[in-house]
Short mmCIF file of C-alpha atoms and ligand atoms in Angstrom, two decimals:
data_model
loop_
_atom_site.label_atom_id
_atom_site.label_comp_id
_atom_site.label_asym_id
_atom_site.label_seq_id
_atom_site.Cartn_x
_atom_site.Cartn_y
_atom_site.Cartn_z
CA MET I 217 0.00 0.00 0.00
CA ILE I 218 1.30 3.43 -0.81
CA SER I 219 0.38 6.49 1.19
CA LYS I 220 3.02 9.14 0.60
CA ILE I 221 3.80 10.50 -2.86
CA ALA I 222 6.45 13.14 -3.55
CA ILE I 223 6.51 15.26 -6.70
CA ALA I 224 10.09 16.04 -7.73
CA TYR I 225 10.29 19.18 -9.85
CA ASN I 226 12.44 22.09 -10.98
CA SER I 227 10.92 25.48 -10.52
CA LYS I 228 11.01 28.26 -13.09
CA ASN I 229 10.31 30.70 -10.30
CA LYS I 230 13.93 30.73 -9.13
CA ALA I 231 15.89 33.86 -9.99
CA VAL I 232 17.14 33.81 -13.57
CA PRO I 233 20.84 34.63 -13.89
CA LYS I 234 21.27 37.90 -15.79
CA ARG I 235 23.87 36.97 -18.35
CA LYS I 236 22.55 33.59 -19.44
CA PRO I 237 20.63 33.27 -22.76
CA LYS I 238 16.96 34.17 -22.25
CA ASP I 239 15.71 30.63 -22.84
CA ILE I 240 18.05 29.03 -20.30
CA TYR I 241 15.06 27.81 -18.21
CA ALA I 242 12.92 26.85 -21.22
CA GLU I 243 12.54 23.36 -19.81
CA PHE I 244 11.68 24.08 -16.20
CA ASP I 245 8.27 23.42 -14.77
CA SER I 246 6.18 26.11 -13.21
CA LEU I 247 4.40 25.61 -9.91
CA GLU I 248 1.15 25.56 -11.89
CA ILE I 249 2.13 22.14 -13.28
CA VAL I 250 3.20 20.81 -9.90
CA ASN I 251 -0.08 21.89 -8.33
CA ALA I 252 -2.11 20.38 -11.17
CA ILE I 253 -0.34 17.03 -10.70
CA LYS I 254 -0.89 17.21 -6.94
CA LYS I 255 -4.59 17.90 -7.47
CA ALA I 256 -4.88 15.01 -9.93
CA ILE I 257 -3.17 12.61 -7.51
CA LEU I 258 -5.50 13.66 -4.70
CA ILE I 259 -8.50 13.12 -6.96
CA CYS I 260 -7.25 9.51 -7.48
CA ASN I 261 -7.17 9.03 -3.73
CA SER I 262 -7.79 11.79 -1.23
CA LYS I 263 -6.00 9.79 1.49
CA TYR I 264 -2.62 10.08 -0.23
CA LYS I 265 -0.20 12.49 1.35
CA VAL I 266 1.36 14.51 -1.48
CA ILE I 267 4.54 16.45 -0.81
CA LEU I 268 6.60 18.62 -3.17
CA ILE I 269 10.38 18.29 -3.33
CA ARG I 270 12.34 20.75 -5.40
CA ALA I 271 15.10 18.96 -7.29
CA ASP I 272 17.99 21.04 -5.97
CA GLU I 273 21.18 20.26 -4.04
CA GLU I 274 19.18 19.78 -0.84
CA CYS I 275 16.81 17.19 -2.27
CA TYR I 276 18.83 14.10 -1.33
CA LYS I 277 18.38 14.84 2.36
CA LYS I 278 14.71 15.62 1.86
CA PHE I 279 14.04 12.32 0.08
CA GLN I 280 15.97 10.52 2.81
CA LYS I 281 13.96 12.18 5.57
CA GLU I 282 10.55 11.96 3.93
CA LYS I 283 10.92 8.42 2.52
CA PRO I 284 8.03 8.71 0.05
CA ASP I 285 6.52 5.46 -1.26
CA ILE I 286 6.93 6.76 -4.79
CA VAL I 287 8.20 9.91 -6.47
CA PHE I 288 6.28 11.41 -9.38
CA ASN I 289 9.29 12.69 -11.26
CA ILE I 290 9.03 15.67 -13.57
CA ALA I 291 12.45 17.15 -12.73
CA GLU I 292 14.61 17.98 -15.74
CA GLY I 293 17.64 18.64 -13.51
CA PHE I 294 19.68 21.82 -13.23
CA HIS I 295 22.77 21.38 -15.32
CA GLY I 296 24.96 19.02 -17.25
CA ARG I 297 24.39 16.47 -19.94
CA ASN I 298 22.96 13.94 -17.48
CA ARG I 299 20.68 16.39 -15.72
CA GLU I 300 17.44 14.50 -16.40
CA ALA I 301 18.98 11.36 -14.89
CA GLN I 302 20.10 13.00 -11.65
CA ILE I 303 16.89 12.57 -9.63
CA PRO I 304 16.32 8.97 -10.81
CA LEU I 305 19.92 8.14 -9.85
CA ILE I 306 19.54 9.64 -6.38
CA LEU I 307 16.29 7.74 -5.94
CA GLU I 308 17.87 4.47 -7.06
CA MET I 309 20.59 4.98 -4.49
CA LEU I 310 17.98 5.56 -1.79
CA GLN I 311 15.85 2.68 -3.12
CA ILE I 312 12.84 4.94 -3.55
CA PRO I 313 10.62 4.03 -6.52
CA TYR I 314 9.76 6.72 -9.07
CA THR I 315 7.66 7.21 -12.18
CA GLY I 316 9.02 6.99 -15.71
CA SER I 317 12.33 6.09 -17.29
CA GLY I 318 15.57 5.21 -15.56
CA PRO I 319 18.86 7.14 -15.66
CA LEU I 320 20.33 5.34 -18.66
CA ALA I 321 17.38 6.11 -20.94
CA LEU I 322 17.10 9.67 -19.64
CA SER I 323 20.77 10.45 -20.26
CA LEU I 324 20.84 8.72 -23.62
CA CYS I 325 17.71 10.43 -24.93
CA LEU I 326 18.96 13.84 -23.84
CA ASP I 327 21.88 13.36 -26.23
CA LYS I 328 20.16 13.71 -29.58
CA ALA I 329 23.07 12.31 -31.58
CA LYS I 330 23.74 9.23 -29.43
CA THR I 331 20.01 8.49 -29.54
CA LYS I 332 20.13 8.60 -33.34
CA GLU I 333 23.21 6.37 -33.47
CA VAL I 334 21.35 3.71 -31.49
CA LEU I 335 18.28 4.12 -33.71
CA GLN I 336 20.42 3.75 -36.83
CA TYR I 337 21.79 0.48 -35.47
CA TYR I 338 18.22 -0.81 -35.32
CA LYS I 339 17.43 0.60 -38.78
CA ILE I 340 14.91 3.15 -37.50
CA PRO I 341 14.81 6.02 -40.00
CA THR I 342 16.30 9.27 -38.67
CA PRO I 343 17.70 12.23 -40.68
CA ARG I 344 21.41 12.31 -41.57
CA PHE I 345 23.40 14.33 -39.04
CA GLN I 346 26.77 15.35 -37.68
CA VAL I 347 27.97 16.53 -34.27
CA ILE I 348 29.89 19.82 -34.22
CA HIS I 349 32.27 20.68 -31.39
CA SER I 350 33.97 23.73 -32.84
CA LEU I 351 33.88 26.09 -35.79
CA LYS I 352 36.91 24.28 -37.19
CA ASP I 353 35.05 20.99 -37.66
CA LYS I 354 34.75 19.98 -41.33
CA ILE I 355 31.18 19.55 -42.52
CA SER I 356 30.49 16.12 -43.98
CA LYS I 357 29.98 16.14 -47.75
CA LYS I 358 27.12 13.67 -47.30
CA LEU I 359 24.87 16.28 -45.68
CA ARG I 360 22.41 18.06 -47.98
CA PHE I 361 20.99 21.56 -47.42
CA PRO I 362 18.71 22.79 -45.95
CA ILE I 363 20.18 21.89 -42.58
CA ILE I 364 18.88 22.54 -39.07
CA VAL I 365 21.31 23.39 -36.25
CA LYS I 366 20.40 22.23 -32.74
CA LEU I 367 22.02 22.11 -29.32
CA LEU I 368 23.06 18.55 -28.61
CA TYR I 369 21.63 18.16 -25.10
CA GLU I 370 18.67 20.49 -24.83
CA GLY I 371 14.91 20.29 -25.23
CA SER I 372 11.83 22.51 -25.50
CA SER I 373 13.37 24.10 -28.62
CA MET I 374 15.95 25.79 -26.41
CA GLY I 375 18.51 27.49 -28.67
CA LEU I 376 16.46 26.54 -31.72
CA TYR I 377 15.52 29.76 -33.51
CA ASN I 378 14.11 30.28 -37.02
CA LYS I 379 17.60 31.27 -38.14
CA ASN I 380 18.93 27.80 -37.27
CA ILE I 381 17.42 26.47 -40.50
CA VAL I 382 20.15 27.24 -42.99
CA ARG I 383 20.33 27.00 -46.77
CA ASN I 384 24.04 27.26 -47.48
CA LYS I 385 27.54 27.04 -45.99
CA LYS I 386 27.68 30.71 -45.10
CA GLU I 387 24.42 30.62 -43.11
CA LEU I 388 25.51 27.37 -41.48
CA LYS I 389 28.80 28.88 -40.29
CA GLU I 390 27.01 31.93 -38.87
CA SER I 391 24.49 29.80 -37.02
CA VAL I 392 27.15 27.44 -35.61
CA LYS I 393 29.29 30.37 -34.47
CA LYS I 394 26.41 32.07 -32.70
CA LEU I 395 25.18 28.95 -30.90
CA ILE I 396 28.61 27.78 -29.79
CA SER I 397 29.42 31.20 -28.34
CA ASN I 398 26.00 31.61 -26.65
CA TYR I 399 25.57 28.15 -25.18
CA GLN I 400 29.08 26.62 -24.92
CA GLU I 401 27.86 23.15 -25.77
CA PRO I 402 28.25 20.84 -28.77
CA LEU I 403 25.78 21.13 -31.62
CA MET I 404 24.09 18.69 -33.91
CA ILE I 405 23.51 19.64 -37.51
CA GLU I 406 20.87 17.60 -39.25
CA GLU I 407 19.26 17.44 -42.67
CA PHE I 408 16.04 19.44 -42.58
CA LEU I 409 12.82 17.58 -43.42
CA ALA I 410 10.15 19.78 -44.94
CA GLY I 411 7.16 17.43 -44.60
CA LYS I 412 4.49 17.11 -41.94
CA GLU I 413 5.39 16.80 -38.28
CA PHE I 414 3.84 14.49 -35.70
CA THR I 415 4.32 13.58 -32.09
CA VAL I 416 3.30 10.24 -30.63
CA GLY I 417 2.46 9.51 -27.00
CA ILE I 418 3.45 6.11 -25.62
CA ILE I 419 2.26 4.63 -22.32
CA GLY I 420 2.04 1.28 -20.57
CA ASN I 421 3.82 -1.64 -18.95
CA LYS I 422 3.52 -3.32 -22.27
CA PRO I 423 4.02 -0.05 -24.11
CA ARG I 424 1.27 1.03 -26.47
CA VAL I 425 0.45 4.15 -28.44
CA LEU I 426 -1.70 6.53 -26.42
CA GLY I 427 -2.32 8.58 -29.55
CA MET I 428 -0.66 10.94 -31.98
CA ILE I 429 -1.12 14.49 -33.15
CA GLU I 430 0.05 16.45 -36.13
CA ILE I 431 1.67 19.83 -35.60
CA TYR I 432 -0.21 22.14 -37.97
CA LEU I 433 2.69 24.40 -38.90
CA ASP I 434 0.55 25.83 -41.71
CA LYS I 435 -2.03 27.14 -39.21
CA TYR I 436 0.35 29.40 -37.28
CA PRO I 437 -0.38 33.12 -37.78
CA GLN I 438 3.18 33.66 -39.02
CA HIS I 439 5.10 31.29 -41.24
CA PHE I 440 7.32 28.82 -39.37
CA ASP I 441 9.33 26.05 -41.01
CA ALA I 442 9.68 24.21 -37.71
CA LEU I 443 8.68 24.26 -34.05
CA THR I 444 11.31 26.79 -33.16
CA TYR I 445 11.55 28.75 -29.93
CA GLU I 446 9.69 31.58 -31.68
CA ALA I 447 6.88 29.22 -32.77
CA LYS I 448 6.55 27.75 -29.27
CA GLY I 449 6.14 31.30 -27.93
CA VAL I 450 2.92 31.85 -29.90
CA ARG I 451 -0.07 32.03 -27.55
CA CYS I 452 -3.38 30.11 -27.62
CA ASP I 453 -1.85 27.41 -29.76
CA ASP I 454 -4.43 24.67 -29.26
CA ALA I 455 -5.56 25.17 -32.86
CA TYR I 456 -2.04 24.61 -34.17
CA SER I 457 -2.01 20.89 -33.58
CA GLY I 458 -4.59 18.14 -33.69
CA LYS I 459 -5.71 14.96 -35.39
CA PRO I 460 -3.26 13.81 -38.07
CA ARG I 461 -4.31 14.75 -41.62
CA ILE I 462 -2.79 11.67 -43.25
CA SER I 463 -3.83 8.19 -44.35
CA LYS I 464 -4.51 5.47 -41.78
CA LYS I 465 -1.66 3.51 -43.36
CA LEU I 466 0.89 6.26 -42.69
CA GLN I 467 -0.49 6.76 -39.18
CA LYS I 468 0.06 3.07 -38.48
CA LYS I 469 3.61 3.22 -39.83
CA ILE I 470 4.44 6.27 -37.67
CA CYS I 471 2.98 4.63 -34.56
CA GLN I 472 5.02 1.48 -35.17
CA ILE I 473 8.22 3.50 -35.55
CA ALA I 474 7.45 5.46 -32.35
CA LEU I 475 6.76 2.31 -30.36
CA LYS I 476 9.98 0.68 -31.57
CA THR I 477 11.90 3.83 -30.68
CA HIS I 478 10.53 3.77 -27.12
CA ASN I 479 11.45 0.10 -26.70
CA ILE I 480 14.89 0.28 -28.31
CA LEU I 481 15.93 3.17 -26.07
CA GLN I 482 14.62 1.30 -23.02
CA CYS I 483 12.19 4.01 -22.05
CA ARG I 484 9.72 3.08 -19.34
CA ASP I 485 6.09 3.81 -18.44
CA PHE I 486 5.58 6.70 -20.88
CA SER I 487 7.33 8.88 -23.45
CA ARG I 488 6.66 11.07 -26.48
CA VAL I 489 8.33 10.55 -29.84
CA ASP I 490 8.80 13.43 -32.32
CA ILE I 491 8.59 12.37 -35.95
CA ARG I 492 8.74 14.37 -39.16
CA CYS I 493 8.23 13.36 -42.78
CA ASP I 494 10.31 14.31 -45.77
CA LYS I 495 8.65 15.95 -48.76
CA LYS I 496 7.66 12.53 -50.10
CA GLY I 497 5.88 11.60 -46.87
CA ASN I 498 8.47 9.18 -45.45
CA PRO I 499 8.61 9.41 -41.63
CA TYR I 500 11.85 9.89 -39.64
CA VAL I 501 12.43 10.07 -35.89
CA LEU I 502 13.75 13.43 -34.66
CA GLU I 503 13.96 12.61 -30.96
CA ILE I 504 12.23 10.93 -28.04
CA ASN I 505 11.19 12.63 -24.79
CA PRO I 506 11.17 10.16 -21.89
CA LEU I 507 10.09 13.06 -19.63
CA PRO I 508 7.45 14.71 -21.78
CA GLY I 509 6.15 18.09 -20.62
CA ILE I 510 2.75 17.78 -18.94
CA SER I 511 1.62 21.35 -18.43
CA PRO I 512 -2.14 21.65 -17.88
CA SER I 513 -2.06 25.14 -19.45
CA MET I 514 -4.21 25.89 -22.49
CA GLU I 515 -2.05 28.88 -23.31
CA HIS I 516 1.14 26.95 -23.89
CA ILE I 517 0.04 23.52 -24.91
CA SER I 518 2.04 20.48 -23.82
CA PHE I 519 1.69 17.77 -26.42
CA PHE I 520 1.44 14.72 -24.13
CA PRO I 521 -1.69 15.99 -22.30
CA LYS I 522 -3.07 17.15 -25.64
CA ILE I 523 -2.64 13.67 -27.14
CA ALA I 524 -4.47 12.29 -24.10
CA ARG I 525 -7.22 14.92 -24.35
CA ILE I 526 -8.03 14.38 -28.00
CA ASN I 527 -8.27 10.69 -27.23
CA GLY I 528 -10.87 11.32 -24.54
CA ILE I 529 -8.54 11.27 -21.52
CA ASN I 530 -8.65 14.39 -19.37
CA TYR I 531 -5.66 15.77 -17.47
CA ASN I 532 -6.47 14.14 -14.13
CA ARG I 533 -7.01 10.75 -15.73
CA MET I 534 -3.76 11.10 -17.65
CA VAL I 535 -1.82 11.75 -14.43
CA LYS I 536 -3.54 8.74 -12.83
CA MET I 537 -2.55 6.60 -15.82
CA MET I 538 1.08 7.72 -15.54
CA LEU I 539 1.12 6.92 -11.83
CA ASP I 540 -0.70 3.61 -12.28
CA VAL I 541 1.63 2.26 -14.98
CA SER I 542 4.61 3.19 -12.83
CA LEU I 543 3.16 1.55 -9.70
CA LYS I 544 2.31 -1.57 -11.69
CA ARG I 545 5.85 -1.74 -13.13
CA ILE I 546 7.36 -1.38 -9.68
CA ALA I 547 5.09 -4.15 -8.36
CA LEU I 548 6.04 -6.38 -11.32
CA GLU I 549 9.76 -5.71 -10.75
CA LYS I 550 9.36 -6.84 -7.12
CA ILE I 551 7.60 -10.05 -8.16
CA ASN I 552 10.36 -10.79 -10.66
CA LEU I 553 12.99 -10.37 -7.95
CA GLU I 554 11.27 -12.74 -5.50
N1 ADP B 1635 15.71 17.44 -39.04
C1 ADP B 1635 14.66 18.24 -38.89
N2 ADP B 1635 13.89 18.57 -39.95
C2 ADP B 1635 12.82 19.37 -39.81
N3 ADP B 1635 12.45 19.92 -38.65
C3 ADP B 1635 13.18 19.64 -37.56
C4 ADP B 1635 14.31 18.78 -37.61
N4 ADP B 1635 14.83 18.69 -36.39
C5 ADP B 1635 14.06 19.46 -35.58
N5 ADP B 1635 13.07 20.02 -36.28
C6 ADP B 1635 12.05 20.95 -35.78
O1 ADP B 1635 12.49 21.52 -34.57
C7 ADP B 1635 11.65 21.13 -33.48
C8 ADP B 1635 12.47 20.83 -32.25
O2 ADP B 1635 13.41 19.82 -32.53
P1 ADP B 1635 13.58 18.55 -31.61
O3 ADP B 1635 14.65 17.72 -32.23
O4 ADP B 1635 12.27 17.91 -31.40
O5 ADP B 1635 14.16 19.18 -30.28
P2 ADP B 1635 13.50 19.72 -28.93
O6 ADP B 1635 12.00 19.47 -29.01
O7 ADP B 1635 14.17 18.91 -27.89
O8 ADP B 1635 13.84 21.15 -28.85
C9 ADP B 1635 10.89 19.93 -34.01
O9 ADP B 1635 9.65 19.80 -33.34
C10 ADP B 1635 10.75 20.25 -35.49
O10 ADP B 1635 9.71 21.19 -35.74
MG1 MG B 1636 11.03 17.82 -29.68
#
């Protein structure tokens, strides 16, 4: 029986350092999300005691003192290329169960290039790419323009501006120079796919597709070639994504690719896979999010709750499902050990 649940989170409300790029906290959760999760958990069972633990340097002691039965983990971590794995690692050390993927999957999936290397090994289609460490790196002749330039370890379109989609060597050099000097982290340059974009929610102990949505880039008030930081800043964006406008056959193919991606990368309980098609309509995996954003806000839509919603699952039920699959997995792991 569980009675105490902790929500581990990073707060956006902390002071933002002055000299950092403006999107440095693009990934952090606001207290609005934490409170929505708490409310949803209490609706599942009003007898649960729900506590909030901020995922900072003090959290180890707090977990140790509070000894929650399970941690609902939405913490992206503060810094470093393994930041999303930090809370799961601490919790493994303390033998406290938690929701979602383990440290290996979280670290791997945060590295967009390593993720793609693993996918390539399993013949999952993903656009051609190269990692760039410095301006001096030679660009592979195999890469075709247009190219998109991304930070290697970030999410939520952090560092991904409209100008990162480049059409020639000159633009590529400018973009690489700017990003390396602003963010001091390696980049990934990747062939740009101009077709439709989708994102697929996965959930379950035996993982299944929760649903998928298409990102309606053509419906944005301004023209965007991709879900850049600028595009994600547009308000009231519920109309800019929805049911996929493609054949059932292609939907099935995309869902199969997403499910394989989740399994290959050893994600657990739930995840969200970003997929985009080329001009001919062939789907490719861009990345997987083992810690998908679950904001309840209708102003800045999170795709995982939206996928649930358009499939008839409201926010509270979605949170219950996430908790339930995690609790069931933990129970199954115990049985397997006995
Ligand atoms: N190779 C690509 N071709 C076309 N669009 C891309 C490509 N890579 C990324 N994008 C666009 O940029 C967005 C963010 O990229 P993604 O790899 O999902 O990183 P993150 O969501 O972690 O910032 C995608 O949703 C998509 O719109
Ligand atoms: Mg993405």
